[in-house]
Coordinates of C-alpha atoms in Angstrom, one line a residue:
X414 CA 16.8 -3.6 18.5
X415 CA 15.5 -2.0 21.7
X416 CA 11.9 -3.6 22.1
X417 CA 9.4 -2.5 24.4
X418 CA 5.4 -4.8 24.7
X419 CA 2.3 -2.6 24.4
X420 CA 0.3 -4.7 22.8
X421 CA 1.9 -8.1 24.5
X422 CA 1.5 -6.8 28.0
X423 CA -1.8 -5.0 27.8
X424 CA -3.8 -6.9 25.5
X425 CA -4.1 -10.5 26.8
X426 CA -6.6 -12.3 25.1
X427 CA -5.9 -10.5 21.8
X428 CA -3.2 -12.7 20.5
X429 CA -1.4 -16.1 20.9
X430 CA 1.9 -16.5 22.0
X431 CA 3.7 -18.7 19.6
X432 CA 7.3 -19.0 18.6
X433 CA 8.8 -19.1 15.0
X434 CA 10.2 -22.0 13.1
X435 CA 13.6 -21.8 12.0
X436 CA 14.3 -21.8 8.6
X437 CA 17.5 -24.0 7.2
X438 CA 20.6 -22.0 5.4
X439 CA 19.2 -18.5 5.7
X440 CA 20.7 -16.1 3.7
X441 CA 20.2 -12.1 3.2
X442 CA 17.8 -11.6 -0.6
X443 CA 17.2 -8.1 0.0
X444 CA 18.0 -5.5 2.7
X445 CA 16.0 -1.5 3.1
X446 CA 18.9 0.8 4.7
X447 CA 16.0 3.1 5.0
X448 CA 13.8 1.0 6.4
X449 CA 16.6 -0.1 8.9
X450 CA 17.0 3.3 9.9
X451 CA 13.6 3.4 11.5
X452 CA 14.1 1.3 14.5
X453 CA 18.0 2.7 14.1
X454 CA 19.7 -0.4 12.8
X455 CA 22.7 -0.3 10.7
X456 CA 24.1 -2.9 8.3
X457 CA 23.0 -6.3 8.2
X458 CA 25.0 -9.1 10.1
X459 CA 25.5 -12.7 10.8
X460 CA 23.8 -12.9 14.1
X461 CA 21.2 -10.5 13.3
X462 CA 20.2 -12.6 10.4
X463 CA 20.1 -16.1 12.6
X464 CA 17.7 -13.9 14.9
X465 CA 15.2 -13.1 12.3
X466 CA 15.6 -16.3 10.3
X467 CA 14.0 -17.9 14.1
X468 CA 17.2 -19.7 14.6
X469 CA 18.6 -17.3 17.1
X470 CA 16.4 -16.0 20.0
X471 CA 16.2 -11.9 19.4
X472 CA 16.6 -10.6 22.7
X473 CA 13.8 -8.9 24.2
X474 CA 10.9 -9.9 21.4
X475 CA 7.5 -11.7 22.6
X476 CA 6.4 -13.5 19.6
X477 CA 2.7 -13.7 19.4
X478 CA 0.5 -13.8 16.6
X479 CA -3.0 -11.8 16.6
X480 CA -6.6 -13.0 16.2
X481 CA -9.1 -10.9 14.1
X482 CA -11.6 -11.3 11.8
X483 CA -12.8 -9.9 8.1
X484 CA -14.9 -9.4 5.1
X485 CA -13.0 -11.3 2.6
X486 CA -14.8 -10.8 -1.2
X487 CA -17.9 -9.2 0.9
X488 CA -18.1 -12.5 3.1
X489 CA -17.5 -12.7 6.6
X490 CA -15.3 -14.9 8.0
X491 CA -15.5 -14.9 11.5
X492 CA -12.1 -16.0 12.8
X493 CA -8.7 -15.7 10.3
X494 CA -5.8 -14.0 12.5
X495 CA -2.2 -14.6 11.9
X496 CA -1.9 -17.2 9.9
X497 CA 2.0 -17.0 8.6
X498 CA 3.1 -13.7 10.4
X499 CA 4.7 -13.8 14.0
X500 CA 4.9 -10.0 15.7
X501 CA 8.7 -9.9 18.0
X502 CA 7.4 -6.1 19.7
X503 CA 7.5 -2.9 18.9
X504 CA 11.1 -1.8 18.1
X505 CA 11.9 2.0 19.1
X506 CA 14.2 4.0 17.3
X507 CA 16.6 6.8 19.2
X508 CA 13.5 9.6 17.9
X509 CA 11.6 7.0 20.5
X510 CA 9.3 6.1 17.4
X511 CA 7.8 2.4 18.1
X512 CA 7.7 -0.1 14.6
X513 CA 5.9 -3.5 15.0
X514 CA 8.8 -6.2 14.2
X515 CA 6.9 -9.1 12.1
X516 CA 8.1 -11.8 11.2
X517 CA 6.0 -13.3 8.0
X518 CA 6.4 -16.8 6.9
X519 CA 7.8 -18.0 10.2
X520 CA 6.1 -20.7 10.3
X521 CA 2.4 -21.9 11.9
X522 CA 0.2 -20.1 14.2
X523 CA -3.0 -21.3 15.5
X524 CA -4.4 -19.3 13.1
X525 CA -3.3 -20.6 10.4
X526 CA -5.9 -23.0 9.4
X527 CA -4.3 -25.9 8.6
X528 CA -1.2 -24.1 6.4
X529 CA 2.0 -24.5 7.1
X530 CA 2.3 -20.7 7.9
X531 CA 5.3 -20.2 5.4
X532 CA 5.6 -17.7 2.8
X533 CA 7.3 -18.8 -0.5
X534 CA 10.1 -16.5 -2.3
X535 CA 7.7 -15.4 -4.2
X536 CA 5.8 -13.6 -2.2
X537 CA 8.2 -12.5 0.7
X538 CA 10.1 -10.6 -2.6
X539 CA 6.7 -9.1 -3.8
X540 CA 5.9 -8.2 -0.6
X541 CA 9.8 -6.5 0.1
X542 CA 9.2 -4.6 -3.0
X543 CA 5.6 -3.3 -2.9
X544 CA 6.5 -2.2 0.4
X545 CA 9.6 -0.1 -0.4
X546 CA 8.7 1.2 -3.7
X547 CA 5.3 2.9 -1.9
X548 CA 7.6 4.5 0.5
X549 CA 9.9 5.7 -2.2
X550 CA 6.3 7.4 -3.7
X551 CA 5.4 9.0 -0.5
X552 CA 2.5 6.9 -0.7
X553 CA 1.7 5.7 3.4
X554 CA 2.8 2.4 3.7
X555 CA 4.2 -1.2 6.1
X556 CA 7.6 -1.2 5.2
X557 CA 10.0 -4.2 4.5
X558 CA 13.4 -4.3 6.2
X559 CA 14.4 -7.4 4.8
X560 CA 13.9 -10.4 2.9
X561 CA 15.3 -13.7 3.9
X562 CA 15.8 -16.8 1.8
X563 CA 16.7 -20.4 2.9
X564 CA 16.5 -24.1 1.2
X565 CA 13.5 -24.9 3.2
X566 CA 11.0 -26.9 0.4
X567 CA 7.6 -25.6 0.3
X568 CA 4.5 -27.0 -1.6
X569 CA 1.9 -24.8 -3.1
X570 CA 1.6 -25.5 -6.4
X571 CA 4.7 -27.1 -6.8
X572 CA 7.8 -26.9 -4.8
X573 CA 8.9 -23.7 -3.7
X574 CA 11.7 -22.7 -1.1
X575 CA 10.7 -20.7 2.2
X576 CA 11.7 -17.3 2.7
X577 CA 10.6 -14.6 5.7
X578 CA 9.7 -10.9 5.1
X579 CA 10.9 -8.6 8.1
X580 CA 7.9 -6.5 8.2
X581 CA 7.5 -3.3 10.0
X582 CA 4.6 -1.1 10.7
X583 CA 3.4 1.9 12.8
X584 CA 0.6 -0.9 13.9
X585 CA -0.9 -4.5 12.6
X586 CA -4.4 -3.2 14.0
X587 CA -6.6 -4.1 11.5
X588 CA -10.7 -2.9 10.6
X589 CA -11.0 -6.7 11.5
X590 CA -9.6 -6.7 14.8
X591 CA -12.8 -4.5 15.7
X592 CA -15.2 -6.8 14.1
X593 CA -13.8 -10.2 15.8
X594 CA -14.3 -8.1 19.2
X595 CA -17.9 -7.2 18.1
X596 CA -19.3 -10.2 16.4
X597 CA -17.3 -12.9 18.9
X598 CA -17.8 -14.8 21.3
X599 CA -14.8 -13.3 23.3
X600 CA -15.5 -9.9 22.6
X601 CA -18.6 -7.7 23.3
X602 CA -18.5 -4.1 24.4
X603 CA -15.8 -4.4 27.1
X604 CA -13.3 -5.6 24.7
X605 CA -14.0 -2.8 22.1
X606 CA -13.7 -0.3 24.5
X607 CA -10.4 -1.8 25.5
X608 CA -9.2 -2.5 22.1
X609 CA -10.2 1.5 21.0
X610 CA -8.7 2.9 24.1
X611 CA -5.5 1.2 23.4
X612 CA -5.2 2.2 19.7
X613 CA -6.3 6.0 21.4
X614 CA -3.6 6.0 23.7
X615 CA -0.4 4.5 21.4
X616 CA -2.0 6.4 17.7
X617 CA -4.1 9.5 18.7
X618 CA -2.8 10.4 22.4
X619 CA -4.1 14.3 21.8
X620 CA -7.6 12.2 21.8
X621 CA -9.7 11.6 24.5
X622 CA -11.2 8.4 25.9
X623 CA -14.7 9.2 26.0
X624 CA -17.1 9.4 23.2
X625 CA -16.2 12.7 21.8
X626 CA -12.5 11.2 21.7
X627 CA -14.2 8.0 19.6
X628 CA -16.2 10.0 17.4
X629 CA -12.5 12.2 16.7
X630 CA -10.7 8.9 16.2
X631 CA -13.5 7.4 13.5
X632 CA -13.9 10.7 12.0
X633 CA -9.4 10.3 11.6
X634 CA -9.7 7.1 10.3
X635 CA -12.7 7.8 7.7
X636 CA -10.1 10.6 6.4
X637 CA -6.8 8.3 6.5
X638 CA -8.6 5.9 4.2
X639 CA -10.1 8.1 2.2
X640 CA -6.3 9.5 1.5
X641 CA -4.7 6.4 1.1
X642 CA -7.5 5.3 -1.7
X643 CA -6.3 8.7 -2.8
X644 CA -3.2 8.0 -3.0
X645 CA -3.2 4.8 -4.6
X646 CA -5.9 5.9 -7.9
X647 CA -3.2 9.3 -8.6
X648 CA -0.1 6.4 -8.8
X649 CA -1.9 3.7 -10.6
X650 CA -1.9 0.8 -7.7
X651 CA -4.2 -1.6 -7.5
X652 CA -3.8 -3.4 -4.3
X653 CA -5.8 -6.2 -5.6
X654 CA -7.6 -7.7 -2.2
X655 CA -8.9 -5.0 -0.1
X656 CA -10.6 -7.2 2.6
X657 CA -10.9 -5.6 5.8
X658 CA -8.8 -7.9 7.4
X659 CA -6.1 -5.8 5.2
X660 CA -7.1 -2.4 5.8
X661 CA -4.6 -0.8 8.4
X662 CA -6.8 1.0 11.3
X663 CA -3.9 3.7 10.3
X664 CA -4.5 4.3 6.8
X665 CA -1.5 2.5 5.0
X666 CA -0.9 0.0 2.7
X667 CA -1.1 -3.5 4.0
X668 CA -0.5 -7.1 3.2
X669 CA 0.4 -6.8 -0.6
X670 CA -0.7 -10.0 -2.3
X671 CA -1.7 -9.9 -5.6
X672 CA -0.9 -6.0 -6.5
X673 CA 0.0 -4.1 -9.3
X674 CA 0.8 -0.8 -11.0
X675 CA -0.5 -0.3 -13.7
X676 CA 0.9 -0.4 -17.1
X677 CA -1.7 0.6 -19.7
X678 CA -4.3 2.3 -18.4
X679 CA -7.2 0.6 -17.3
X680 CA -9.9 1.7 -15.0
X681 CA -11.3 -2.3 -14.9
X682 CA -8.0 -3.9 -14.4
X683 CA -7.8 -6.4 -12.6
X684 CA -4.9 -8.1 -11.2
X685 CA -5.9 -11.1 -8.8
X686 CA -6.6 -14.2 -10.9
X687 CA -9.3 -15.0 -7.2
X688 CA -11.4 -11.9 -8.5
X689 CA -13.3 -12.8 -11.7
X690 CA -16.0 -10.4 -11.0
X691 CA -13.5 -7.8 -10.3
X692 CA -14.5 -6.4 -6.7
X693 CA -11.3 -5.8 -6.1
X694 CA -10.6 -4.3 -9.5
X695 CA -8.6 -0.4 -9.6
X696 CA -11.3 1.6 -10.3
X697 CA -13.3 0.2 -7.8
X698 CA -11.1 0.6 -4.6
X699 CA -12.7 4.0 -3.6
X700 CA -16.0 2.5 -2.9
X701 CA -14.6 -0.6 -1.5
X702 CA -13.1 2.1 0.6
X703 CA -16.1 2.9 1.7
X704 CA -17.6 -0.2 2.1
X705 CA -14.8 -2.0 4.4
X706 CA -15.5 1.6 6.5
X707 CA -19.1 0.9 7.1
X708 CA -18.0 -2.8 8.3
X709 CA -15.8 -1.0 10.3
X710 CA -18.6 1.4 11.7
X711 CA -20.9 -1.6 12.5
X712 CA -18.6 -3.1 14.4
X713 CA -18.0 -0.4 16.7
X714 CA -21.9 0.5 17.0
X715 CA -21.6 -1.1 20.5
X716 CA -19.3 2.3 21.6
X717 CA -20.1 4.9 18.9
X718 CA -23.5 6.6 18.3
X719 CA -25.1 5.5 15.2
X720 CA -25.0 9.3 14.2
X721 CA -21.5 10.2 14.6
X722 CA -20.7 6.6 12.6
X723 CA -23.0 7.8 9.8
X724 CA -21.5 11.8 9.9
X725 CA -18.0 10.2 9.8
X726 CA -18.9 8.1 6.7
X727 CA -20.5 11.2 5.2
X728 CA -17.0 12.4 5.0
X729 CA -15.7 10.0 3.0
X730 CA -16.4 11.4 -0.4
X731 CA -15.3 14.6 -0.1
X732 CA -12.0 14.0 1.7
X733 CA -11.0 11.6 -0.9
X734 CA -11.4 13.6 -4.3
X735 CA -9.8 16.4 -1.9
X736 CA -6.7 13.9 -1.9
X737 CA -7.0 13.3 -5.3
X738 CA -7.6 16.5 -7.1
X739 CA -4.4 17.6 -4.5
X740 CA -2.1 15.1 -6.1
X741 CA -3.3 15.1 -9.8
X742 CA -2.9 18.7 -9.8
X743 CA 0.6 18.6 -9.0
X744 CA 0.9 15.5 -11.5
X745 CA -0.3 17.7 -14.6
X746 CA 0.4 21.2 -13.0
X747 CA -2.9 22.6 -12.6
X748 CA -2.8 25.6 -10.1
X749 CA -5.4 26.2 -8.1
X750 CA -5.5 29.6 -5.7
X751 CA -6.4 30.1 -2.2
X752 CA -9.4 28.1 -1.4
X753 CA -13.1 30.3 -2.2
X754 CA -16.5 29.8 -2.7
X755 CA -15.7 28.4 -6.5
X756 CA -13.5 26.3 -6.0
X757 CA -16.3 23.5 -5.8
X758 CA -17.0 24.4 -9.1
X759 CA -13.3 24.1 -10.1
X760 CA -13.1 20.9 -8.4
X761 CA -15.8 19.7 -10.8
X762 CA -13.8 21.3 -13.9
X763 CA -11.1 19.5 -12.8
X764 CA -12.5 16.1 -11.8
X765 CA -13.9 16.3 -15.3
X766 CA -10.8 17.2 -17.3
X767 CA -8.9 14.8 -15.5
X768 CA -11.5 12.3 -16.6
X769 CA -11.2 13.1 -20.1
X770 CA -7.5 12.8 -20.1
X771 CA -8.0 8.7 -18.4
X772 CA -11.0 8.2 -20.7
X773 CA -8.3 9.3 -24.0
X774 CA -5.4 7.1 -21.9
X775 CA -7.5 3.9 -21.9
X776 CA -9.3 4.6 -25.8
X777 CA -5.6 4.7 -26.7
X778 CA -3.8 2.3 -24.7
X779 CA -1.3 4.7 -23.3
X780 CA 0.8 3.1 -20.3
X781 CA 0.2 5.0 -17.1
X782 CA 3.7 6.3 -16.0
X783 CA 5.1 7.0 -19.1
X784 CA 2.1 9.8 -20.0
X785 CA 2.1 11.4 -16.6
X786 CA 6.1 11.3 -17.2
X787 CA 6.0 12.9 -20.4
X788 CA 4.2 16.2 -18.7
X789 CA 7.5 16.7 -18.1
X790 CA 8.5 17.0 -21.4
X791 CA 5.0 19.2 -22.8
X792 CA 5.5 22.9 -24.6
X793 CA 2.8 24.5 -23.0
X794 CA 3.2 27.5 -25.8
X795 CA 1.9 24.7 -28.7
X796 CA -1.5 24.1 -30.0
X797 CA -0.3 20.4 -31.3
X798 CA 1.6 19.3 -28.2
X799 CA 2.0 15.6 -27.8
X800 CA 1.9 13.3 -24.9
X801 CA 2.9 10.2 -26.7
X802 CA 3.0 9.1 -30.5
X803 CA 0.6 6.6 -29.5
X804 CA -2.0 8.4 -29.7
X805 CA -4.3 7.1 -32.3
X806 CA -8.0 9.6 -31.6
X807 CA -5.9 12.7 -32.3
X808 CA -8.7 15.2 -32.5
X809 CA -10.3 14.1 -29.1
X810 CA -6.9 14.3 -27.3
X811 CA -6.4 18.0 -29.6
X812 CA -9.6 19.2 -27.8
X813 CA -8.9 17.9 -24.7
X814 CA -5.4 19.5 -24.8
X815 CA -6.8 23.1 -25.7
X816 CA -9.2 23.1 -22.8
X817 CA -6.1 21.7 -20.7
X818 CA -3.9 25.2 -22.0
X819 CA -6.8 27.5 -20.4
X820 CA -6.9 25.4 -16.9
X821 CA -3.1 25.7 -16.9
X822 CA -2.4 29.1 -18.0
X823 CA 0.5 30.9 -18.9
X824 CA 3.5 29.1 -17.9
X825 CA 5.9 32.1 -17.3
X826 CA 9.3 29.6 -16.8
X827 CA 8.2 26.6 -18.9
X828 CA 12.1 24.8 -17.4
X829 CA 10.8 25.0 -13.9
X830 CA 7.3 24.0 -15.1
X831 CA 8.6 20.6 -16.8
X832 CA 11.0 20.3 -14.0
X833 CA 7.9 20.4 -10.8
X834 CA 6.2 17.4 -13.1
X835 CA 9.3 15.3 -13.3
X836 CA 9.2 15.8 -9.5
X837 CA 5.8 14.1 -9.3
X838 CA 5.3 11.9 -12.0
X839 CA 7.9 9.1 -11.4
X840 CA 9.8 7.8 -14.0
X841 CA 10.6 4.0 -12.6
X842 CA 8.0 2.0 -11.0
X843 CA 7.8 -1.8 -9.7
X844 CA 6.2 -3.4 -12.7
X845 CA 4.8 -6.7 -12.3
X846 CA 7.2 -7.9 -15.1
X847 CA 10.4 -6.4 -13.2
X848 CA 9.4 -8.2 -10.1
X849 CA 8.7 -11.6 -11.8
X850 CA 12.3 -11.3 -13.2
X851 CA 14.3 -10.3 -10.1
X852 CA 12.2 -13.5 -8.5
X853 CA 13.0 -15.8 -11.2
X854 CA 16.6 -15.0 -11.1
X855 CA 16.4 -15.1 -7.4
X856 CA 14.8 -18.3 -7.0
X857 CA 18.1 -19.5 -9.7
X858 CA 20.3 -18.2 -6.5
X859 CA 21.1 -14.6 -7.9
X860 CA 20.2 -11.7 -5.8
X861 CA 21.6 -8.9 -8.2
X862 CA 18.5 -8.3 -10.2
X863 CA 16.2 -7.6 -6.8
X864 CA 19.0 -5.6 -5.3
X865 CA 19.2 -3.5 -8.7
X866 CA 15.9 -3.3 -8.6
X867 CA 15.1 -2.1 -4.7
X868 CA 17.7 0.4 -5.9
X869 CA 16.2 1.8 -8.7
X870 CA 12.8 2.1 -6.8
X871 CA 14.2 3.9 -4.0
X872 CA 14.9 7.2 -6.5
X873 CA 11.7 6.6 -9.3
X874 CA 11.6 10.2 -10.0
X875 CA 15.6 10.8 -10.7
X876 CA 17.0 10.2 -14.1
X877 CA 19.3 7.2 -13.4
X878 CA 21.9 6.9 -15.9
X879 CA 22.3 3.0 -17.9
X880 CA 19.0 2.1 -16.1
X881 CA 16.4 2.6 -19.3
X882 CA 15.7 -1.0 -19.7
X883 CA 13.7 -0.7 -16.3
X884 CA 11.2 2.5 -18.7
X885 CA 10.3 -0.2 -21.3
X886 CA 7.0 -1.2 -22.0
X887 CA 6.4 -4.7 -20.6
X888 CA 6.9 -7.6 -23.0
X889 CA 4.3 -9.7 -24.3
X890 CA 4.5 -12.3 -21.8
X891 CA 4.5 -8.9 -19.2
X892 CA 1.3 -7.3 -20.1
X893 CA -1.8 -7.3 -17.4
X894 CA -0.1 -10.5 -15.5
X895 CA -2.5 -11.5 -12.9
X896 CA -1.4 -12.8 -9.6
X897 CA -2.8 -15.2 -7.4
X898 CA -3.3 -14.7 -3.3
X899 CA -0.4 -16.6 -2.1
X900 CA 1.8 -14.3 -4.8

């Protein structure tokens, strides 16, 4: 890896400099060749895996961990920072594209707050998998290069062996980094400006650093977020705690803990055993969105006028059903022509058909993926066309499906039709259940079930033959599973 030291070298006070703790008899769980190919490694190797298990020096890496701050359940918490992750550089690939190299679950950091700044199996695996099977989905995402495991006891609550997730990403800048430099002692207006004109210079370079630049860059982030959220409601992920200390400044998907996709759909699910009141739940996250954006916006009232904040946030809204209505379209192959003066109204028509079709998928039970899938499969030339023998409110779904017919229109090549859905609507996703067995097996000392998995994930929309075990409905003991934080 060829490293170069932005942040290191022109943000001091912004981080600690503290080196990882080796981890005993490391050994490779999981490798991304695409991730890899990023900051243009190849295969995995010997030395390569002594580096990143911290018992090898990696040539040319800093190791620092950063302070920030967050809203964490809609409290602020005035100082968290790297507790368990441990950033090398920024690696840059031959296309001179720059990665942060982090190192999570390598060990304390003064930010840790009294942990022991380890990740468990667990967690590194869930985190390895969340982060790949996004990418696969074209959803914007951290990536995982690679997940290492070791005999190393851990305690949470009970013993556990240490592992380290080889985390990359465009940047770790974080809504909370803004707020520590706001509401701090060591920050105030001089660091915010320093802090903005930093992210300007490595993110938005065609930006200026001036105040129209800053209102540009809000407005950008406003509509990043607003995408992701997007993103996440068309797919069925529920990232399960969206404090701002985990909302990427760059509008992708961050610090998985307790995530899931969703099996049958439902727009309360919840799926982080910490979140009774379910604040965090999936059909919230577009107005926690929101919400972690206006913390963001009071934290940079110091260089922004109020104004420009507020217009910025006024955007929210409209670029997020944009997103949305973009992606659900394609998902149940609802043209839409060139953009007029209706096509508010159609967007309304829409957002309300598509609202009828979740409101039959959660009267009926229906598993997300597998009614999106079976678009794929629909005779748009029927009156009685099925989605899934499920189905138990037949007339509502009949007149729901007859005002679908009209939106769609004539299918002239009904092959090509089924064929665009299939393109969209993926067939595999990482279900909680798959995860928890690859990481029981796993923690029993066999890869083969997370490596099969990664695999599978990395195609979800292809028809992959002898893999139809991974379609099934969860099992009892697989339905709505709830994780915890340190999952």
């Amino acid at each position: 890896m060829q490293f170069k030291q932005d942040f290191f070298e022109q943000l001091e006070g912004f981080y600690s400099q503290v080196y990882p703790l080796p981890i005993s008899n490391p050994h490779w769980l999981a490798w991304s060749d695409d991730a890899a190919k990023l900051i243009g490694l190849s295969a995995p190797n010997d030395e390569l895996l002594m580096q990143l298990s911290a018992n090898h020096a990696v040539p040319g890496a800093s190791y620092y961990a950063q302070v920030y701050s967050g809203h964490q359940f809609g409290g602020y918490s005035p100082r968290l920072g790297d507790g368990r992750s441990i950033i090398l550089g920024e690696a840059v690939s031959k296309n001179h594209q720059a990665w942060d190299v982090a190192l999570k679950g390598a060990g304390p950091t003064p930010y840790s707050r009294h942990g022991d700044g380890r990740a468990v199996m667990r967690s590194a695996v869930r985190e390895f998998l969340a982060s790949e099977a996004l990418a696969a989905l074209s959803v914007p995402t951290t990536r995982a290069l690679a997940v290492i495991g070791s005999d190393l006891p851990v305690w949470r609550e009970s013993q556990e062996t240490a592992a380290i997730t080889v985390r990359l990403a465009k940047s770790h800048i974080r809504f909370g980094h803004f707020e520590y430099f706001c509401h701090s002692n060591e920050g105030g207006k001089d660091k915010l400006i320093q802090l903005l004109n930093f992210t300007i210079a490595q993110h938005y370079p065609h930006l200026s650093q001036d105040a129209q630049g800053y209102k540009a860059w809000f407005t950008q982030v406003v509509k990043d977020t607003a995408v992701l959220i997007g993103h996440w409601q068309a797919v069925g992920f529920a990232h399960g705690v969206l404090n701002t200390d985990n909302m990427s400044i760059l509008g992708d998907s961050f610090d998985f803990g307790p995530f899931a996709f969703l099996d049958t759909f439902k727009e309360d699910f919840i799926c982080n055993h910490s979140d009774p009141e379910g604040r965090y739940a999936f059909g919230q996250q577009p107005g926690i969105g929101l919400w972690n954006l206006q913390r963001l916006a009071q934290a940079l009232t110091p260089v922004i006028e109020s104004d420009d904040l507020v217009a910025a946030l006024n955007t929210y809204q409209a670029e997020l059903v944009q997103q949305y209505l973009l992606l659900m379209r394609a998902k149940m192959g609802m043209p839409l022509t060139e953009k007029s003066a209706v096509q508010t109204e159609q967007d309304k028509q829409d957002l309300d058909l598509i609202g009828r079709f979740c409101a039959v998928m959660q009267k009926n039970m229906l598993d997300y993926t597998h009614t999106f899938r079976a678009f794929g499969q629909l005779d748009m030339s029927s009156e009685k066309a099925n989605l899934s023998d499920e189905i138990i409110d037949r007339p509502t779904f009949d007149t729901w499906f007859t005002d679908y017919q009209q939106r769609v229109g004539k299918v002239e090549d009904i092959e090509q039709w089924q064929a665009a859905r299939n393109s969209v609507n993926p067939k595999y996703i990482l279900r909680n259940y798959l995860a928890q067995e690859a990481i029981v097996a796993a923690e029993e000392g066999d890869n083969s079930k997370l490596v099969e998995l990664h695999q599978l994930l990395r195609h979800p929309y292809a028809e992959q033959a002898d893999k139809a075990h991974y379609v099934q409905r969860p099992p009892q003991w697989g339905q709505g599973l709830i994780m915890s934080c340190s999952s």
